[in-house]
């Protein structure tokens, strides 16, 4: 039966325990979903909870004009719908269902206005909806960077496969950390020999994954399949990338996990 939960909600509301009243009314509705009185009383409880929330917001920021306006509208609505609290009648008496009191906050003393116009005005839904929409922009930016990074890494592998040494070396940043700490010139000379020497080179990348992007730095991991006329090698590789003048270049190259 929904009436006991409804009556319990009335007692909680009379004591100012609106959260407990809300829970009791929700139990009443679960017991009897078509119990109109519980639905109406739940609306009154939500109104009181909203009023308390706006009051708290103004205590924290007295200059919050939006909260002040919404609180005023709620107080006007509460004043216009104020009614005495009644407990639910026993089934045999066929009395009207219980309705919660909607007393105005202590500090409020506005004129009573019809309750019909107020609900349409108090709608705080649009403001929260606007914030998630704005938060989607960073995701698009991150996605665009992922594509740029993958494109750069594939271009590096293609230049290597074509034995285009100049294009291959152009994918490395000026501050590239050479594997053995040798001078950049010595490293480039060694790479030119290794890329030019084979008659055929094929470099395939599998499972390319872009790691965290932090400012102009990012990491890319993949499995590299290297084939030439004399060597076949598969390895796990990580590239630390840096964005320079709008282009992603290799700053460090690591082999293994």
mmCIF file of C-alpha atoms in Angstrom:
data_model
loop_
_atom_site.group_PDB
_atom_site.id
_atom_site.type_symbol
_atom_site.label_atom_id
_atom_site.label_comp_id
_atom_site.label_asym_id
_atom_site.label_seq_id
_atom_site.Cartn_x
_atom_site.Cartn_y
_atom_site.Cartn_z
ATOM 1 C CA UNK A 1 0.000 0.000 0.000
ATOM 2 C CA UNK A 2 1.359 3.453 -0.894
ATOM 3 C CA UNK A 3 -0.388 5.431 1.892
ATOM 4 C CA UNK A 4 2.016 4.525 4.766
ATOM 5 C CA UNK A 5 5.027 5.739 2.781
ATOM 6 C CA UNK A 6 3.130 8.883 1.823
ATOM 7 C CA UNK A 7 2.245 9.599 5.453
ATOM 8 C CA UNK A 8 5.840 8.973 6.513
ATOM 9 C CA UNK A 9 6.935 11.527 3.912
ATOM 10 C CA UNK A 10 4.494 14.042 5.430
ATOM 11 C CA UNK A 11 6.114 13.580 8.841
ATOM 12 C CA UNK A 12 9.616 13.974 7.414
ATOM 13 C CA UNK A 13 8.609 17.105 5.508
ATOM 14 C CA UNK A 14 7.056 18.635 8.618
ATOM 15 C CA UNK A 15 10.410 18.153 10.383
ATOM 16 C CA UNK A 16 12.339 19.677 7.476
ATOM 17 C CA UNK A 17 13.882 16.327 6.438
ATOM 18 C CA UNK A 18 13.122 16.719 2.737
ATOM 19 C CA UNK A 19 15.650 14.159 1.508
ATOM 20 C CA UNK A 20 14.061 11.461 3.693
ATOM 21 C CA UNK A 21 10.642 12.636 2.505
ATOM 22 C CA UNK A 22 11.793 12.220 -1.100
ATOM 23 C CA UNK A 23 12.943 8.655 -0.436
ATOM 24 C CA UNK A 24 9.656 7.747 1.260
ATOM 25 C CA UNK A 25 7.617 9.149 -1.638
ATOM 26 C CA UNK A 26 9.698 7.241 -4.163
ATOM 27 C CA UNK A 27 8.954 4.047 -2.205
ATOM 28 C CA UNK A 28 5.257 4.954 -2.288
ATOM 29 C CA UNK A 29 5.408 5.385 -6.068
ATOM 30 C CA UNK A 30 7.242 2.069 -6.490
ATOM 31 C CA UNK A 31 4.475 0.387 -4.488
ATOM 32 C CA UNK A 32 1.722 2.066 -6.528
ATOM 33 C CA UNK A 33 3.026 3.831 -9.679
ATOM 34 C CA UNK A 34 -0.373 5.407 -10.417
ATOM 35 C CA UNK A 35 -0.747 6.973 -6.952
ATOM 36 C CA UNK A 36 -1.170 10.586 -8.076
ATOM 37 C CA UNK A 37 -0.856 12.123 -4.611
ATOM 38 C CA UNK A 38 2.643 10.719 -4.119
ATOM 39 C CA UNK A 39 3.709 12.138 -7.480
ATOM 40 C CA UNK A 40 2.329 15.560 -6.576
ATOM 41 C CA UNK A 41 3.938 15.488 -3.137
ATOM 42 C CA UNK A 42 7.252 14.450 -4.686
ATOM 43 C CA UNK A 43 7.073 17.536 -6.884
ATOM 44 C CA UNK A 44 6.609 19.692 -3.769
ATOM 45 C CA UNK A 45 9.604 18.040 -2.094
ATOM 46 C CA UNK A 46 11.790 18.651 -5.138
ATOM 47 C CA UNK A 47 10.694 22.290 -5.027
ATOM 48 C CA UNK A 48 11.812 22.562 -1.396
ATOM 49 C CA UNK A 49 15.132 20.851 -2.155
ATOM 50 C CA UNK A 50 15.714 23.200 -5.072
ATOM 51 C CA UNK A 51 14.940 26.192 -2.863
ATOM 52 C CA UNK A 52 17.488 25.013 -0.297
ATOM 53 C CA UNK A 53 20.099 24.469 -3.010
ATOM 54 C CA UNK A 54 19.666 27.980 -4.421
ATOM 55 C CA UNK A 55 19.769 29.380 -0.865
ATOM 56 C CA UNK A 56 23.090 27.584 -0.338
ATOM 57 C CA UNK A 57 24.416 28.931 -3.639
ATOM 58 C CA UNK A 58 23.599 32.482 -2.548
ATOM 59 C CA UNK A 59 25.295 31.928 0.804
ATOM 60 C CA UNK A 60 28.447 30.967 -1.068
ATOM 61 C CA UNK A 61 28.118 33.729 -3.660
ATOM 62 C CA UNK A 62 25.711 36.535 -2.798
ATOM 63 C CA UNK A 63 26.303 38.161 -6.209
ATOM 64 C CA UNK A 64 24.916 35.186 -8.146
ATOM 65 C CA UNK A 65 22.057 36.909 -9.962
ATOM 66 C CA UNK A 66 20.879 33.741 -11.728
ATOM 67 C CA UNK A 67 20.499 31.851 -8.445
ATOM 68 C CA UNK A 68 18.681 34.838 -6.892
ATOM 69 C CA UNK A 69 16.205 34.969 -9.784
ATOM 70 C CA UNK A 70 15.501 31.233 -9.658
ATOM 71 C CA UNK A 71 15.097 31.313 -5.875
ATOM 72 C CA UNK A 72 12.596 34.170 -6.147
ATOM 73 C CA UNK A 73 10.579 32.233 -8.722
ATOM 74 C CA UNK A 74 10.559 29.160 -6.486
ATOM 75 C CA UNK A 75 9.413 31.193 -3.502
ATOM 76 C CA UNK A 76 6.597 32.702 -5.548
ATOM 77 C CA UNK A 77 5.520 29.258 -6.700
ATOM 78 C CA UNK A 78 5.684 27.844 -3.166
ATOM 79 C CA UNK A 79 3.606 30.753 -1.821
ATOM 80 C CA UNK A 80 1.038 30.251 -4.575
ATOM 81 C CA UNK A 81 0.660 26.521 -3.908
ATOM 82 C CA UNK A 82 0.797 26.559 -0.083
ATOM 83 C CA UNK A 83 -1.623 24.091 1.467
ATOM 84 C CA UNK A 84 -2.050 22.353 4.876
ATOM 85 C CA UNK A 85 -0.465 18.956 5.511
ATOM 86 C CA UNK A 86 -2.843 16.020 5.741
ATOM 87 C CA UNK A 87 -2.080 12.394 6.452
ATOM 88 C CA UNK A 88 -3.519 9.757 4.171
ATOM 89 C CA UNK A 89 -6.957 8.512 5.235
ATOM 90 C CA UNK A 90 -7.787 4.897 5.959
ATOM 91 C CA UNK A 91 -9.304 3.093 2.922
ATOM 92 C CA UNK A 92 -12.692 2.711 4.606
ATOM 93 C CA UNK A 93 -13.152 6.489 4.963
ATOM 94 C CA UNK A 94 -12.433 7.267 1.286
ATOM 95 C CA UNK A 95 -10.790 10.563 2.210
ATOM 96 C CA UNK A 96 -8.609 12.555 -0.181
ATOM 97 C CA UNK A 97 -4.952 11.445 -0.440
ATOM 98 C CA UNK A 98 -2.261 13.204 1.548
ATOM 99 C CA UNK A 99 -0.732 16.419 0.199
ATOM 100 C CA UNK A 100 2.575 17.834 1.471
ATOM 101 C CA UNK A 101 2.833 21.309 2.916
ATOM 102 C CA UNK A 102 4.809 23.670 0.718
ATOM 103 C CA UNK A 103 5.681 26.333 3.244
ATOM 104 C CA UNK A 104 7.875 29.190 2.024
ATOM 105 C CA UNK A 105 11.393 29.652 3.504
ATOM 106 C CA UNK A 106 11.590 31.772 6.675
ATOM 107 C CA UNK A 107 13.223 34.720 4.928
ATOM 108 C CA UNK A 108 10.582 34.900 2.195
ATOM 109 C CA UNK A 109 7.546 37.149 2.329
ATOM 110 C CA UNK A 110 6.513 37.821 -1.313
ATOM 111 C CA UNK A 111 2.957 38.176 -2.566
ATOM 112 C CA UNK A 112 1.157 34.956 -3.399
ATOM 113 C CA UNK A 113 0.790 34.381 -7.143
ATOM 114 C CA UNK A 114 -1.065 31.722 -9.148
ATOM 115 C CA UNK A 115 0.843 28.468 -9.265
ATOM 116 C CA UNK A 116 0.173 27.773 -12.928
ATOM 117 C CA UNK A 117 2.709 30.201 -14.429
ATOM 118 C CA UNK A 118 5.636 29.450 -12.111
ATOM 119 C CA UNK A 119 6.555 25.864 -13.125
ATOM 120 C CA UNK A 120 7.175 26.916 -16.723
ATOM 121 C CA UNK A 121 9.631 29.594 -15.570
ATOM 122 C CA UNK A 122 11.734 27.512 -13.172
ATOM 123 C CA UNK A 123 13.745 25.331 -15.606
ATOM 124 C CA UNK A 124 17.438 25.095 -14.756
ATOM 125 C CA UNK A 125 17.992 22.419 -17.411
ATOM 126 C CA UNK A 126 19.440 24.530 -20.332
ATOM 127 C CA UNK A 127 22.507 25.756 -18.413
ATOM 128 C CA UNK A 128 23.876 22.272 -17.547
ATOM 129 C CA UNK A 129 23.293 21.122 -21.141
ATOM 130 C CA UNK A 130 25.522 23.889 -22.477
ATOM 131 C CA UNK A 131 28.604 22.771 -20.497
ATOM 132 C CA UNK A 132 28.977 19.219 -21.865
ATOM 133 C CA UNK A 133 28.694 20.586 -25.421
ATOM 134 C CA UNK A 134 31.658 22.879 -24.815
ATOM 135 C CA UNK A 135 33.699 20.023 -23.330
ATOM 136 C CA UNK A 136 33.582 18.064 -26.608
ATOM 137 C CA UNK A 137 35.997 20.414 -28.361
ATOM 138 C CA UNK A 138 39.179 18.929 -26.781
ATOM 139 C CA UNK A 139 38.157 15.456 -27.989
ATOM 140 C CA UNK A 140 38.051 16.680 -31.599
ATOM 141 C CA UNK A 141 41.438 18.305 -31.175
ATOM 142 C CA UNK A 142 42.904 15.093 -29.751
ATOM 143 C CA UNK A 143 41.414 13.061 -32.625
ATOM 144 C CA UNK A 144 42.933 15.410 -35.215
ATOM 145 C CA UNK A 145 46.354 15.060 -33.530
ATOM 146 C CA UNK A 146 46.041 11.252 -33.583
ATOM 147 C CA UNK A 147 45.500 11.292 -37.344
ATOM 148 C CA UNK A 148 48.426 13.665 -37.880
ATOM 149 C CA UNK A 149 50.723 11.463 -35.785
ATOM 150 C CA UNK A 150 49.731 8.259 -37.571
ATOM 151 C CA UNK A 151 50.157 9.963 -40.944
ATOM 152 C CA UNK A 152 53.655 11.143 -39.965
ATOM 153 C CA UNK A 153 54.717 7.682 -38.762
ATOM 154 C CA UNK A 154 53.425 5.998 -41.921
ATOM 155 C CA UNK A 155 55.215 8.613 -44.059
ATOM 156 C CA UNK A 156 58.453 7.811 -42.228
ATOM 157 C CA UNK A 157 58.004 4.075 -42.922
ATOM 158 C CA UNK A 158 57.183 4.725 -46.593
ATOM 159 C CA UNK A 159 60.292 6.894 -47.092
ATOM 160 C CA UNK A 160 62.347 4.108 -45.509
ATOM 161 C CA UNK A 161 60.759 1.481 -47.776
ATOM 162 C CA UNK A 162 61.427 3.642 -50.861
ATOM 163 C CA UNK A 163 65.056 4.105 -49.740
ATOM 164 C CA UNK A 164 64.509 7.867 -49.996
ATOM 165 C CA UNK A 165 67.236 8.700 -47.471
ATOM 166 C CA UNK A 166 66.730 12.476 -47.462
ATOM 167 C CA UNK A 167 62.979 12.151 -46.905
ATOM 168 C CA UNK A 168 63.599 9.454 -44.270
ATOM 169 C CA UNK A 169 66.052 11.615 -42.286
ATOM 170 C CA UNK A 170 63.731 14.628 -42.577
ATOM 171 C CA UNK A 171 61.299 12.852 -40.231
ATOM 172 C CA UNK A 172 63.818 13.171 -37.353
ATOM 173 C CA UNK A 173 63.843 16.319 -35.194
ATOM 174 C CA UNK A 174 67.018 18.375 -34.879
ATOM 175 C CA UNK A 175 67.239 17.427 -31.192
ATOM 176 C CA UNK A 176 66.788 13.694 -31.933
ATOM 177 C CA UNK A 177 68.391 11.558 -29.234
ATOM 178 C CA UNK A 178 70.682 9.180 -31.121
ATOM 179 C CA UNK A 179 70.563 5.542 -29.876
ATOM 180 C CA UNK A 180 74.190 5.394 -28.663
ATOM 181 C CA UNK A 181 74.605 9.071 -27.886
ATOM 182 C CA UNK A 182 76.774 9.638 -30.962
ATOM 183 C CA UNK A 183 76.891 12.953 -32.812
ATOM 184 C CA UNK A 184 73.988 13.682 -35.159
ATOM 185 C CA UNK A 185 76.321 13.801 -38.179
ATOM 186 C CA UNK A 186 77.837 10.400 -37.420
ATOM 187 C CA UNK A 187 74.402 8.875 -36.872
ATOM 188 C CA UNK A 188 73.059 10.288 -40.172
ATOM 189 C CA UNK A 189 76.083 8.920 -42.050
ATOM 190 C CA UNK A 190 75.477 5.466 -40.589
ATOM 191 C CA UNK A 191 71.776 5.574 -41.449
ATOM 192 C CA UNK A 192 72.460 6.664 -45.026
ATOM 193 C CA UNK A 193 74.675 3.621 -45.509
ATOM 194 C CA UNK A 194 72.173 1.205 -43.956
ATOM 195 C CA UNK A 195 69.199 2.552 -45.908
ATOM 196 C CA UNK A 196 71.069 2.785 -49.233
ATOM 197 C CA UNK A 197 72.943 -0.535 -49.114
ATOM 198 C CA UNK A 198 70.099 -3.098 -49.507
ATOM 199 C CA UNK A 199 68.620 -3.606 -52.969
ATOM 200 C CA UNK A 200 65.148 -3.889 -51.503
ATOM 201 C CA UNK A 201 63.557 -2.694 -48.230
ATOM 202 C CA UNK A 202 60.010 -3.215 -46.997
ATOM 203 C CA UNK A 203 58.835 -1.707 -43.702
ATOM 204 C CA UNK A 204 55.321 -2.514 -42.469
ATOM 205 C CA UNK A 205 53.772 -1.134 -39.268
ATOM 206 C CA UNK A 206 51.120 -3.052 -37.344
ATOM 207 C CA UNK A 207 48.869 -1.966 -34.465
ATOM 208 C CA UNK A 208 49.789 1.724 -34.403
ATOM 209 C CA UNK A 209 48.618 3.300 -31.130
ATOM 210 C CA UNK A 210 48.906 6.939 -30.113
ATOM 211 C CA UNK A 211 49.648 7.420 -26.424
ATOM 212 C CA UNK A 212 49.032 10.498 -24.308
ATOM 213 C CA UNK A 213 49.414 13.834 -26.088
ATOM 214 C CA UNK A 214 50.863 16.539 -23.835
ATOM 215 C CA UNK A 215 51.263 19.890 -25.531
ATOM 216 C CA UNK A 216 53.669 19.390 -28.434
ATOM 217 C CA UNK A 217 54.867 15.941 -27.311
ATOM 218 C CA UNK A 218 53.315 12.506 -27.898
ATOM 219 C CA UNK A 219 54.234 8.818 -28.008
ATOM 220 C CA UNK A 220 53.370 6.302 -30.726
ATOM 221 C CA UNK A 221 53.815 2.532 -30.345
ATOM 222 C CA UNK A 222 53.561 -0.218 -32.964
ATOM 223 C CA UNK A 223 55.047 -3.527 -34.152
ATOM 224 C CA UNK A 224 57.541 -3.077 -36.980
ATOM 225 C CA UNK A 225 58.094 -5.723 -39.668
ATOM 226 C CA UNK A 226 61.365 -5.051 -41.523
ATOM 227 C CA UNK A 227 62.304 -7.010 -44.656
ATOM 228 C CA UNK A 228 65.291 -6.538 -46.978
ATOM 229 C CA UNK A 229 67.220 -8.778 -49.360
ATOM 230 C CA UNK A 230 69.444 -9.843 -46.444
ATOM 231 C CA UNK A 231 67.569 -9.201 -43.173
ATOM 232 C CA UNK A 232 64.153 -10.008 -41.706
ATOM 233 C CA UNK A 233 63.283 -8.583 -38.305
ATOM 234 C CA UNK A 234 60.144 -7.993 -36.242
ATOM 235 C CA UNK A 235 60.287 -5.693 -33.237
ATOM 236 C CA UNK A 236 58.178 -3.610 -30.887
ATOM 237 C CA UNK A 237 58.977 0.070 -31.296
ATOM 238 C CA UNK A 238 58.090 3.323 -29.517
ATOM 239 C CA UNK A 239 58.574 6.740 -31.084
ATOM 240 C CA UNK A 240 58.597 9.886 -28.961
ATOM 241 C CA UNK A 241 57.233 12.585 -31.259
ATOM 242 C CA UNK A 242 57.530 16.373 -31.033
ATOM 243 C CA UNK A 243 55.576 18.938 -33.047
ATOM 244 C CA UNK A 244 57.804 21.498 -34.769
ATOM 245 C CA UNK A 245 56.317 24.179 -37.049
ATOM 246 C CA UNK A 246 53.104 22.174 -37.346
ATOM 247 C CA UNK A 247 54.846 18.880 -38.238
ATOM 248 C CA UNK A 248 55.293 15.803 -36.042
ATOM 249 C CA UNK A 249 58.954 14.697 -35.978
ATOM 250 C CA UNK A 250 60.782 11.853 -34.210
ATOM 251 C CA UNK A 251 62.634 12.984 -31.086
ATOM 252 C CA UNK A 252 63.511 9.536 -29.743
ATOM 253 C CA UNK A 253 63.306 5.965 -31.084
ATOM 254 C CA UNK A 254 63.116 3.015 -28.682
ATOM 255 C CA UNK A 255 63.064 -0.698 -29.494
ATOM 256 C CA UNK A 256 61.380 -3.217 -27.181
ATOM 257 C CA UNK A 257 58.597 -2.949 -24.592
#
